Amino acid sequence: MSLAPHSQEVRHFHPRVRSALDNPQIRSNFRNAMDGLMSKRQNAFNGWDLESLRDLGAAVRLRALSRLPELLEQLEDNCSRQGIRVHWAETGEQACEIIRDICKARDARTVIKGKSMVSEEMELNHFLEAEGIEALESDLGEYIVQLAKETPSHIIMPAIHKNTAEISELMHDRTGTERSHDVAYLTAAARQQLREKFMKADVGISGVNFAVAQTGTLCLVENEGNGRLTTTVPPCHIAVTGIEKVVEHLEDVTPLLALLTRSATGQHVTTYVNMISGPRKADEFDGPEEVHLVLVDSGRSSIYQDQELMDTLRCIRCGACMNHCPVYTRVGGHAYGTTYPGPIGKILMPHLMGLENTQDLPSASTLCGACGEVCPVRIPIPKLLQRLRKESVDGDSLRPSVVRGHGVKRNWKERLAWNGFRWLFRNPRRYRLFGSLLTRFRWFTPSQVGPWTRYRTSPKPAAKTLHQMMNERTRGGAR
Amino acid sequence: MTAARTAILQRLRAGRGNQPLSPPASDFSVVRDRDWTTAEKLERFETMITSVNGEVHRVAEDRWVDHLWALMAAKGLTNLLASPETSVGREAWTRQRESGPRLRAYDSPIDDWKPELFNNVDAALTGCRGAIAETGSLILWPTVQEPRLMSLVPPVHFVVLGADQIYATFYQALAEQGWADLGMPANALLISGPSKTADIEQTLAYGVHGPRELVVLILE
Ligand code: SF4
């Protein structure tokens, strides 16, 4: 769809992995952070019947998806009745244009943003800046990443790849903050810098964690309070969300909330759960006068066409799959080159960008299964990875797929090898002849076989085939 | 963009046409059933909210205002935002002291006094609609008298909570207060502790954007 800008970066997966692995700073930053997050998550679920909770989480999400078009209409009806204006966008670009038009209509110059992965996905900040609108991130992690002109390396903790010293240096360079290794000091400095911006911002843009169809309510989960400021102080609030974030009833939020915060950061709940159901009323003294909700499709309705791949849409973006992924922990979020890194990125990005642009992602996994085991809504990530791997080679021969670029990894050498293999192994005489040739000429097999031999020695056929050995043994035994 | 709307909904309906989904029933017992007594709920609430740096004081119903003044003096807070019209705020207003903190009301639209609120208010006092024991959360529905920013912008937030207003879980609070049937307010909040961040190398820091201190006065 409209996500082409990333594609160049994604294709260079291997060199980026190499350089990430060669960077001890990145490796230790991630290792430390992920170790901490894993044990915090485990503690937070202490005393819980986690499996029943995951069942409920999955059931709630599945129920929402099973009625997705109706719930989106219900959400729209309820929001509109309560004064929230609802917009629909088929692509990220369309969503950017809608947001630009809202800003232009209000003559807005500065926009303050709460954390939103969808807006990262559609590269909203670049778009707005090109239109002469300043977009400033207010989540501390996002603020740091924006100062560094980088992209988030984790969906929950965007600046996890940096340590305090690096952040201190960065803030000194970009904002003149005194150098300090005191986190409280750096945080207070950022608070001061951002408060000014909050007071002046014309528009606040936020994401949405859950959108409740029954009551027309947008739920936002956060710790800092920047999300609340973003949605309260500026006169106009624009919430942007993927169409899959809708849930049916208000009570459906309760298991998802319990799962989200514990899975993400090991918190029993975040400091703020902010539920927005309308703009400022006539007699109220604060809150935005205008609230907009932008529903973004951007490939999601096409994922919806496939019952198996649709499981991806259950995701509540907790990041637990990343925290537990042995590959992510070693290479970090930037190596993937996609908005969503780690296991969820590996199953989501091929849809959004086509396998031709993301062919390395489904194979960048050991299939250890940790992601599937921790996923709070039971997305079978390893199974989906295997399917995408198959599709990137077999293409339509398995079944017609909704993923673009399937079959991209098919290559004639591998084809030839497998066809030859099939031909030889289907006939006993051919098979025996092949076996004896192979044992006899075993010294002629190549010692270098591509990437396989980079870290391993090349396999040599044994001196005797298994059949030969068995024959000798049975003959010997009978004697 | 009605064209986009039609196209998206059409694609979704077409996709589902091939393969209707039948989700399993949602069994909420795991987030609903807790058999905690009132005392246990209070205990649990206190443990949870203090574990995230919230401050809790249990005080007798007729003494909380004195306690508030003492706390403010100890913290060096010189003024307090409080509503003269809510039951909680009114008590603070009627019992204010000559030597105590100066009170002010949130009585005009934010647009008229933004810099003042952001820079010169030390603390705010609000009531709440109850609390959740399991997670140590306060339930606030900001109102005309106690607008949204009261619990967000001043560096210290005092909240008055009745000891008998504590629900076991979020699910129970929603159900017993009948949120879905009441109709949701423009803004509803769960607040669990002071504002915080761990975005710099996972080190906790408080008061990043919202209050750095959250003080709960539980009336017994
Ligand atoms: S796939 Fe599962 S574990 Fe990963 S972010 Fe989504 S909900 Fe969390």
XYZ file of C-alpha atoms and ligand atoms in Angstrom:
707
model
C 0.000 0.000 0.000
C 1.399 3.392 0.799
C 4.311 2.182 2.824
C 6.906 2.147 0.110
C 9.238 4.694 1.790
C 10.431 2.016 4.178
C 11.081 -0.605 1.576
C 14.608 0.434 0.719
C 15.584 0.140 4.342
C 13.901 -3.193 4.862
C 15.756 -4.819 2.000
C 19.070 -4.243 3.703
C 18.216 -6.477 6.577
C 21.375 -8.548 6.651
C 23.925 -5.726 6.699
C 21.940 -4.050 9.476
C 21.872 -7.224 11.510
C 25.610 -7.528 11.032
C 26.268 -4.019 12.259
C 23.874 -4.383 15.196
C 25.620 -7.558 16.256
C 28.973 -5.800 16.028
C 27.779 -3.028 18.342
C 28.324 -4.099 21.965
C 26.505 -1.010 23.274
C 23.288 -1.885 21.479
C 23.544 -5.497 22.500
C 23.963 -4.711 26.169
C 21.253 -2.021 26.153
C 18.749 -4.483 24.734
C 19.897 -7.451 26.771
C 19.512 -5.538 30.046
C 16.175 -4.069 29.138
C 14.651 -7.299 27.884
C 15.849 -9.299 30.897
C 14.190 -6.770 33.184
C 10.957 -6.765 31.211
C 10.699 -10.535 31.144
C 10.998 -10.906 34.888
C 8.637 -7.989 35.547
C 6.020 -9.564 33.336
C 6.330 -12.850 35.133
C 5.924 -11.229 38.557
C 2.928 -9.236 37.432
C 1.018 -12.395 36.526
C 1.808 -14.023 39.859
C -1.358 -15.409 41.398
C -3.301 -15.099 38.152
C -4.901 -17.867 36.201
C -2.969 -16.625 33.201
C -4.214 -19.236 30.756
C -7.869 -18.421 31.423
C -7.088 -14.738 31.165
C -5.385 -15.290 27.809
C -8.367 -17.344 26.652
C -10.648 -14.483 27.564
C -8.387 -11.911 25.895
C -8.314 -13.930 22.699
C -12.084 -14.532 22.817
C -12.847 -10.850 23.277
C -10.621 -9.854 20.362
C -11.991 -12.616 18.164
C -15.564 -11.622 18.925
C -14.753 -8.047 17.969
C -13.168 -9.161 14.695
C -16.066 -11.450 13.896
C -18.349 -8.403 13.900
C -15.796 -5.874 12.697
C -17.840 -4.040 10.038
C -20.908 -3.771 12.303
C -18.836 -2.624 15.268
C -17.098 0.024 13.195
C -20.487 1.353 12.146
C -21.732 1.269 15.718
C -18.598 3.057 16.895
C -19.099 5.690 14.237
C -22.759 6.182 15.182
C -22.066 6.517 18.877
C -19.045 8.766 18.431
C -20.900 11.031 16.041
C -23.854 11.286 18.374
C -21.501 12.340 21.156
C -19.822 14.949 18.977
C -16.703 13.081 17.811
C -16.208 13.433 14.063
C -15.280 10.156 12.408
C -13.126 9.876 9.267
C -12.157 6.821 7.247
C -8.868 6.338 5.398
C -8.001 3.463 3.089
C -4.290 4.190 3.124
C -1.811 5.846 5.445
C -1.446 8.631 2.938
C -5.171 9.306 2.957
C -5.085 9.425 6.746
C -2.237 11.961 6.625
C -4.241 14.094 4.226
C -7.312 13.981 6.441
C -5.234 15.115 9.406
C -3.579 17.838 7.359
C -6.975 19.124 6.245
C -8.237 19.277 9.813
C -5.102 21.205 10.816
C -5.357 23.565 7.850
C -9.012 24.278 8.548
C -7.992 25.415 12.028
C -4.960 27.287 10.787
C -2.846 25.078 13.011
C 0.919 25.550 13.010
C 2.022 23.271 15.799
C 0.847 19.827 16.677
C 1.720 17.966 19.855
C 1.646 14.193 19.717
C 1.027 11.407 22.172
C 2.494 8.033 21.356
C 0.890 6.399 18.349
C 2.341 3.508 16.373
C -0.176 3.965 13.546
C 1.128 7.476 13.026
C 4.644 6.020 12.822
C 3.338 3.520 10.321
C 1.980 6.271 8.092
C 4.974 8.573 8.711
C 2.703 11.375 9.778
C 5.426 13.617 11.198
C 7.298 13.838 7.896
C 4.105 14.443 6.041
C 3.023 17.289 8.315
C 6.444 18.888 8.329
C 6.481 18.911 4.536
C 3.191 20.795 4.789
C 4.686 23.376 7.114
C 3.130 22.005 10.306
C 5.456 21.285 13.207
C 4.744 17.917 14.842
C 6.344 17.391 18.226
C 6.391 14.088 20.085
C 5.609 14.409 23.800
C 6.118 10.878 25.129
C 9.595 11.098 26.668
C 10.913 8.148 24.691
C 9.435 9.419 21.447
C 10.755 12.902 22.201
C 14.269 11.498 22.563
C 13.937 9.485 19.379
C 12.682 12.576 17.560
C 15.576 14.697 18.857
C 17.921 12.035 17.508
C 16.038 11.996 14.196
C 15.582 8.257 14.544
C 12.618 5.893 14.642
C 11.419 3.921 17.698
C 13.279 0.678 18.300
C 10.532 -0.825 20.464
C 6.782 -0.266 20.284
C 6.412 0.382 24.013
C 9.795 1.832 24.861
C 10.891 3.786 21.823
C 14.296 4.881 23.127
C 15.313 1.600 24.702
C 18.385 1.403 22.444
C 19.962 4.438 24.105
C 21.548 4.645 27.522
C 21.554 7.614 29.868
C 24.907 8.948 28.698
C 23.801 8.943 25.082
C 20.538 10.672 25.963
C 22.294 13.296 28.060
C 24.633 14.074 25.173
C 21.739 14.242 22.747
C 19.669 16.592 24.918
C 22.710 18.769 25.418
C 23.306 19.034 21.679
C 19.743 19.630 20.635
C 18.202 21.568 23.500
C 21.130 22.940 25.466
C 20.241 20.889 28.548
C 23.169 20.593 30.963
C 24.917 17.257 30.679
C 23.879 14.945 33.508
C 23.584 11.272 34.275
C 20.784 11.977 36.712
C 17.650 10.591 35.099
C 15.377 12.698 37.306
C 17.178 15.833 36.131
C 16.913 14.925 32.443
C 13.251 14.060 32.882
C 12.516 17.359 34.606
C 14.309 19.239 31.824
C 12.201 17.493 29.184
C 9.057 18.242 31.197
C 9.875 21.931 31.160
C 10.663 21.981 27.440
C 7.450 20.168 26.604
C 5.134 22.121 28.914
C 5.788 25.230 26.853
C 4.826 23.310 23.757
C 1.661 21.935 25.313
C 0.466 25.403 26.143
C 1.018 26.633 22.610
C -0.019 23.607 20.540
C -2.985 24.101 18.213
C -3.797 20.426 17.799
C -3.128 17.266 19.819
C -2.755 13.937 18.032
C -2.959 10.634 19.870
C -3.329 6.945 19.174
C -5.998 4.682 20.636
C -5.546 1.434 22.560
C -9.146 0.273 22.476
C -12.180 1.844 20.832
C -15.435 0.738 22.438
C -18.293 0.431 19.945
C -21.051 0.154 22.555
C -20.329 3.515 24.167
C -18.280 5.364 21.550
C -15.297 5.528 23.886
C -11.610 5.832 23.035
C -9.311 4.283 25.643
C -5.726 5.446 25.955
C -3.260 3.807 28.274
C -0.134 5.618 29.477
C 2.136 6.439 32.425
C 3.450 9.891 31.790
C 0.363 12.044 31.471
C 1.491 13.390 28.114
C -1.363 11.480 26.506
C -3.844 13.208 28.787
C -2.282 16.609 28.131
C -2.329 15.944 24.382
C -6.014 15.062 24.461
C -7.057 17.819 26.877
C -5.046 21.017 26.476
C -5.065 21.845 22.737
C -8.413 23.052 21.383
C -8.543 20.182 18.904
C -7.802 16.493 19.438
C -7.311 14.022 16.603
C -7.214 10.351 17.540
C -5.869 8.024 14.892
C -6.238 4.272 14.987
C -6.173 1.121 12.886
C -9.646 -0.257 12.206
C -8.862 -3.442 14.137
C -8.674 -1.705 17.543
C -12.417 -1.748 18.106
C -14.007 -3.890 20.850
C -17.676 -4.584 21.363
C -18.538 -3.762 24.984
C -17.050 -1.597 27.685
C -16.441 -4.675 29.853
C -14.326 -6.171 27.053
C -11.718 -3.589 27.944
C -11.142 -5.121 31.383
C -9.312 -8.341 30.386
C -7.423 -6.570 27.615
C -6.246 -3.884 30.003
C -5.207 -6.509 32.550
C -3.217 -8.315 29.865
C -1.777 -5.294 28.091
C -0.041 -3.510 30.925
C 1.240 -6.658 32.609
C 2.528 -8.140 29.364
C 4.100 -4.894 28.241
C 5.942 -3.578 31.265
C 4.903 -5.826 34.134
C 2.649 -3.135 35.604
C -0.671 -4.087 37.182
C -2.095 -1.041 35.510
C -0.628 2.069 33.945
C -0.740 5.352 35.831
C -3.480 6.651 33.568
C -6.309 4.968 31.755
C -7.915 7.778 29.818
C -11.402 7.169 28.398
C -12.651 9.788 25.978
C -16.223 9.842 24.745
C -16.685 13.355 23.476
C -15.396 16.926 23.184
C -15.744 19.647 25.827
C -19.377 20.316 26.690
C -20.768 23.845 26.531
C -20.484 24.454 30.272
C -17.092 22.746 30.754
C -13.871 24.661 31.367
C -11.361 22.387 29.667
C -11.015 19.624 27.118
C -10.796 20.047 23.349
C -13.619 21.801 21.519
C -13.227 19.391 18.617
C -12.485 15.690 18.684
C -11.816 13.691 15.525
C -11.350 9.972 15.084
C -9.460 8.771 12.009
C -9.998 5.084 11.221
C -7.118 3.773 9.133
C -7.305 0.615 7.056
C -3.899 0.533 5.362
C -3.877 -3.160 4.485
C -5.889 -4.420 7.429
C -9.052 -5.200 5.510
C -6.999 -7.299 3.143
C -5.510 -9.286 6.030
C -9.111 -9.766 7.104
C -9.748 -11.780 3.931
C -7.717 -14.689 5.256
C -8.993 -16.460 8.324
C -5.580 -17.696 9.412
C -3.587 -14.529 8.825
C -6.411 -12.568 10.407
C -5.159 -13.669 13.810
C -2.576 -10.926 13.369
C -5.364 -8.374 13.830
C -5.983 -9.541 17.379
C -2.705 -7.904 18.435
C -2.966 -5.374 21.271
C 0.597 -4.101 20.690
C 1.969 -5.043 24.076
C 5.466 -5.821 22.824
C 5.827 -8.999 24.910
C 6.728 -11.017 21.829
C 9.684 -8.700 21.249
C 10.809 -8.785 24.848
C 10.947 -12.570 24.733
C 12.431 -12.980 21.274
C 16.042 -14.236 21.197
C 16.568 -12.629 17.804
C 15.099 -9.225 18.733
C 17.093 -9.146 21.956
C 20.322 -9.541 20.017
C 19.772 -7.376 16.977
C 17.493 -4.684 18.440
C 14.529 -2.971 16.854
C 16.244 -0.946 14.161
C 17.745 -3.931 12.384
C 14.298 -4.884 11.128
C 13.864 -1.560 9.347
C 10.078 -1.708 9.797
C 7.631 0.250 11.957
C 6.799 -2.846 13.971
C 9.923 -4.859 14.792
C 10.260 -8.296 16.358
C 7.862 -11.217 15.974
C 4.698 -9.158 15.473
C 6.522 -7.140 12.813
C 7.584 -10.307 11.067
C 3.994 -11.434 10.613
C 2.423 -8.010 10.111
C 4.868 -6.184 7.847
C 4.773 -8.735 4.998
C 1.070 -7.927 4.660
C 1.535 -4.225 4.821
C 4.533 -4.046 2.515
C 4.446 -7.263 0.496
C 6.846 -10.179 0.809
C 8.951 -8.786 -2.014
C 10.050 -6.076 0.409
C 10.169 -8.142 3.565
C 11.310 -11.560 2.454
C 14.012 -11.824 5.094
C 11.692 -11.166 8.017
C 9.772 -14.459 8.314
C 13.060 -16.359 8.212
C 14.702 -14.198 10.880
C 13.387 -16.490 13.578
C 14.593 -19.569 15.361
C 10.976 -20.743 15.682
C 11.645 -21.254 19.384
C 7.993 -20.445 20.052
C 8.500 -17.980 22.910
C 6.465 -15.278 21.167
C 3.442 -17.507 20.769
C 3.721 -18.640 24.365
C 3.645 -15.143 25.854
C 1.236 -13.454 23.457
C -1.671 -12.308 25.648
C -4.222 -12.850 22.892
C -2.760 -16.148 21.737
C -1.639 -15.167 18.263
C 0.071 -18.283 16.861
C 3.072 -16.322 15.647
C 5.364 -19.306 14.888
C 2.668 -20.960 12.808
C 2.121 -17.790 10.818
C 5.865 -17.391 10.315
C 6.041 -20.869 8.869
C 3.164 -20.151 6.571
C 4.774 -16.944 5.322
C 8.025 -18.790 4.751
C 6.232 -21.396 2.687
C 4.389 -18.773 0.745
C 7.484 -16.787 -0.012
C 8.810 -19.859 -1.804
C 5.779 -21.730 -3.043
C 3.619 -18.785 -3.981
C 0.146 -19.695 -5.103
C 0.810 -23.394 -5.367
C -0.327 -23.809 -1.748
C -3.384 -21.575 -2.014
C -4.068 -18.117 -3.324
C -2.669 -15.733 -0.747
C -3.637 -12.244 0.329
C 0.016 -11.414 0.876
C 1.693 -9.594 -1.955
C 4.968 -10.922 -3.297
C 4.446 -14.546 -2.410
C 6.794 -16.788 -4.334
C 9.487 -14.116 -4.252
C 12.056 -16.489 -2.813
C 11.494 -19.219 -5.365
C 14.729 -19.930 -7.193
C 15.567 -22.380 -9.935
C 18.524 -24.028 -8.207
C 16.490 -24.959 -5.191
C 13.597 -26.064 -7.382
C 15.918 -28.214 -9.439
C 17.434 -29.756 -6.343
C 14.049 -30.670 -4.890
C 12.715 -32.003 -8.168
C 15.855 -34.114 -8.576
C 15.472 -35.327 -5.026
C 11.900 -36.348 -5.691
C 12.816 -38.123 -8.905
C 15.593 -40.111 -7.264
C 13.731 -41.080 -4.147
C 10.601 -42.291 -5.879
C 12.139 -45.349 -7.416
C 14.117 -47.953 -5.398
C 16.528 -48.770 -8.176
C 17.345 -45.149 -8.895
C 17.664 -44.522 -5.195
C 20.146 -47.365 -4.668
C 22.171 -46.377 -7.694
C 22.332 -42.778 -6.436
C 23.370 -43.987 -2.986
C 26.195 -46.103 -4.213
C 27.430 -43.369 -6.572
C 27.372 -40.904 -3.721
C 29.386 -43.126 -1.370
C 31.855 -44.017 -4.057
C 32.497 -40.452 -5.194
C 32.089 -38.881 -1.817
C 35.363 -36.998 -2.012
C 34.097 -35.005 -4.962
C 31.335 -33.213 -3.105
C 32.116 -29.486 -2.772
C 33.667 -28.212 0.442
C 32.054 -24.767 0.138
C 28.279 -24.645 -0.092
C 27.267 -21.045 0.272
C 26.121 -19.628 3.601
C 25.861 -23.125 5.074
C 29.632 -23.517 5.280
C 30.258 -20.047 6.659
C 30.032 -21.405 10.189
C 29.981 -25.160 9.554
C 32.030 -27.732 7.721
C 30.561 -29.090 4.582
C 28.729 -32.398 4.971
C 30.439 -35.437 3.411
C 28.451 -38.523 2.453
C 29.328 -41.533 4.592
C 31.456 -44.346 3.214
C 28.490 -46.691 3.221
C 24.785 -46.094 2.868
C 22.450 -47.084 5.651
C 21.128 -49.884 3.477
C 24.616 -51.247 2.945
C 25.351 -51.137 6.654
C 22.081 -52.822 7.553
C 22.704 -55.506 4.975
C 26.131 -56.249 6.373
C 24.818 -56.341 9.896
C 21.948 -58.668 9.243
C 24.204 -60.941 7.248
C 26.776 -60.833 10.071
C 24.098 -61.519 12.702
C 22.759 -64.506 10.815
C 26.165 -66.108 10.658
C -14.298 10.379 2.773
C -17.426 8.323 2.268
C -15.783 6.494 -0.643
C -13.120 5.148 1.694
C -15.774 4.172 4.224
C -17.791 2.248 1.661
C -14.723 0.532 0.258
C -13.392 -0.535 3.665
C -16.720 -1.851 4.914
C -17.311 -3.646 1.629
C -13.937 -5.358 1.780
C -14.546 -6.424 5.363
C -17.981 -7.832 4.564
C -16.716 -9.622 1.476
C -13.852 -11.148 3.422
C -16.097 -12.481 6.099
C -18.563 -13.833 3.561
C -16.178 -16.650 2.721
C -15.698 -17.756 6.265
C -18.065 -16.699 9.027
C -16.333 -16.672 12.394
C -17.725 -18.190 15.535
C -15.786 -16.862 18.521
C -15.853 -18.854 21.757
C -17.953 -17.479 24.622
C -16.272 -14.846 26.800
C -16.014 -16.071 30.370
C -15.265 -13.025 32.513
C -14.934 -14.860 35.825
C -11.145 -14.490 35.784
C -11.386 -10.688 35.892
C -14.561 -10.537 37.973
C -14.685 -12.958 40.864
C -12.855 -11.879 43.989
C -14.225 -12.615 47.444
C -12.471 -9.872 49.352
C -14.053 -8.287 52.415
C -14.238 -4.517 52.727
C -11.198 -4.564 54.985
C -9.264 -6.694 52.516
C -10.162 -4.408 49.664
C -8.945 -1.410 51.616
C -5.739 -3.224 52.505
C -5.142 -4.273 48.939
C -5.870 -0.822 47.538
C -3.400 0.735 49.913
C -0.677 -1.804 49.168
C -1.081 -1.444 45.435
C -1.166 2.322 45.222
C 1.751 2.789 47.598
C 3.752 0.271 45.556
C 3.640 2.763 42.679
C 4.591 5.713 44.868
C 1.113 6.892 45.767
C 0.820 8.299 49.294
C -2.053 7.127 51.478
C -3.415 8.564 54.736
C -6.313 6.998 56.583
C -8.096 9.731 58.489
C -11.264 10.147 60.501
C -14.102 11.645 58.490
C -14.298 14.827 60.553
C -10.559 15.444 60.658
C -9.429 15.151 57.055
C -9.292 18.856 56.334
C -6.954 19.478 59.271
C -4.841 16.621 58.040
C -4.767 18.164 54.569
C -3.580 21.509 55.919
C -0.865 19.774 57.899
C 0.278 17.816 54.859
C 0.361 20.921 52.719
C 2.407 22.771 55.314
C 4.844 19.872 55.560
C 5.222 19.768 51.791
C 5.611 23.534 51.565
C 2.576 24.002 49.328
C 1.137 27.485 49.466
C -2.000 27.310 47.365
C -4.694 24.798 46.478
C -7.094 24.460 43.601
C -10.440 23.242 44.959
C -14.045 23.501 43.926
C -16.300 25.545 46.246
C -19.255 23.519 44.961
C -18.422 19.851 45.453
C -18.917 18.287 48.876
C -15.191 17.657 49.257
C -14.118 21.046 47.969
C -16.727 22.917 49.966
C -15.380 21.503 53.191
C -11.898 22.726 52.365
C -13.270 26.154 51.495
C -15.340 26.509 54.650
C -12.552 25.357 56.882
C -9.746 27.323 55.337
C -7.404 29.077 57.731
C -5.951 32.506 57.781
C -2.397 31.185 57.960
C -3.082 28.180 55.721
C -2.789 27.782 51.963
C -4.636 30.152 49.668
C -7.570 28.533 47.901
C -8.649 29.151 44.391
C -11.422 27.748 42.208
C -11.275 26.507 38.629
C -13.980 28.961 37.651
C -13.156 30.056 34.137
C -12.251 28.314 30.876
C -8.675 27.073 30.685
C -8.016 29.310 27.697
C -8.271 32.324 30.032
C -5.664 31.249 32.551
C -3.428 28.562 31.042
C -0.058 30.023 32.093
C -1.328 30.605 35.605
C -2.564 27.034 35.981
C 0.592 25.597 34.453
C 3.024 27.719 36.423
C 1.504 28.955 39.641
C -0.782 26.324 41.104
C 0.924 24.121 43.716
C -1.731 21.499 44.310
C -5.289 20.454 43.556
C -7.948 18.699 45.611
C -10.642 16.493 44.098
C -13.076 13.800 45.083
C -13.488 10.584 43.121
C -16.095 8.014 42.151
C -14.440 5.212 44.030
C -11.374 3.044 43.672
C -10.236 -0.372 42.499
C -8.512 -2.632 45.006
C -6.872 -5.035 42.598
C -4.768 -2.441 40.812
C -4.768 0.433 43.311
C -6.629 2.769 40.970
C -8.785 5.806 41.638
C -11.827 6.368 39.444
C -12.385 9.961 38.387
C -15.049 11.409 36.148
C -14.038 15.036 35.719
C -16.979 17.425 35.969
C -17.789 21.054 35.412
C -16.795 21.694 39.043
C -13.687 19.534 38.914
C -12.405 19.766 35.341
C -9.956 17.353 33.713
C -6.777 19.343 34.218
C -7.164 19.546 37.995
C -5.891 16.010 38.348
C -3.137 16.530 35.802
C -1.379 19.868 35.765
C -0.633 20.875 39.389
C 2.453 19.091 40.788
C 0.556 17.579 43.720
C -2.892 15.991 43.547
C -4.914 15.299 46.731
C -7.843 12.920 46.386
C -10.494 12.181 48.987
C -11.831 8.611 48.966
C -14.404 6.946 51.228
C -13.175 3.670 52.733
C -16.426 2.018 51.642
C -16.082 3.169 48.028
C -13.566 0.523 46.994
C -14.486 -2.093 44.386
C -12.509 -5.307 44.022
C -11.901 -5.078 40.282
C -12.385 -2.710 37.363
C -15.003 -5.120 36.049
C -17.010 -4.831 39.261
C -16.765 -1.054 39.295
C -18.063 -0.845 35.712
C -20.872 -3.249 36.407
C -21.986 -1.925 39.785
C -21.886 1.714 38.770
C -23.551 0.803 35.454
C -21.201 2.826 33.262
C -22.423 1.518 29.931
C -26.062 2.253 30.787
C -25.397 5.623 32.406
C -23.687 6.827 29.281
C -20.027 7.704 29.455
C -18.904 11.211 30.394
C -16.731 13.143 27.951
C -13.765 11.976 29.987
C -13.396 9.161 32.518
C -10.134 8.239 34.200
C -8.367 5.626 36.200
C -5.436 7.118 38.078
C -2.915 4.835 39.740
C -0.090 6.772 41.296
C 1.799 9.876 40.252
C 2.881 10.452 36.653
C 5.992 8.488 35.804
C 8.309 7.316 33.056
C 10.968 4.681 32.586
C 11.934 5.798 29.116
C 15.508 6.634 30.047
C 17.249 3.322 30.514
C 14.322 1.877 32.449
C 15.026 4.145 35.390
C 11.849 5.338 37.080
C 11.326 9.073 37.316
C 8.194 10.713 38.692
C 6.243 13.763 37.638
C 7.280 13.662 34.027
C 4.174 15.374 32.655
C 1.512 15.063 35.335
C 1.680 15.378 39.139
C 4.823 14.164 40.833
C 2.861 13.335 43.978
C -0.514 11.677 44.380
C -1.910 11.805 47.906
C -5.017 9.805 48.820
C -6.960 10.673 51.963
C -9.082 7.674 52.890
C -11.980 8.613 55.137
C -12.858 6.021 57.740
S 1.631 -10.180 18.833
Fe 0.892 -10.646 20.896
S 2.738 -10.417 22.164
Fe 3.211 -9.404 20.227
S 2.660 -7.247 20.520
Fe 0.852 -8.267 19.660
S -0.371 -8.865 21.432
Fe 1.685 -8.436 22.200
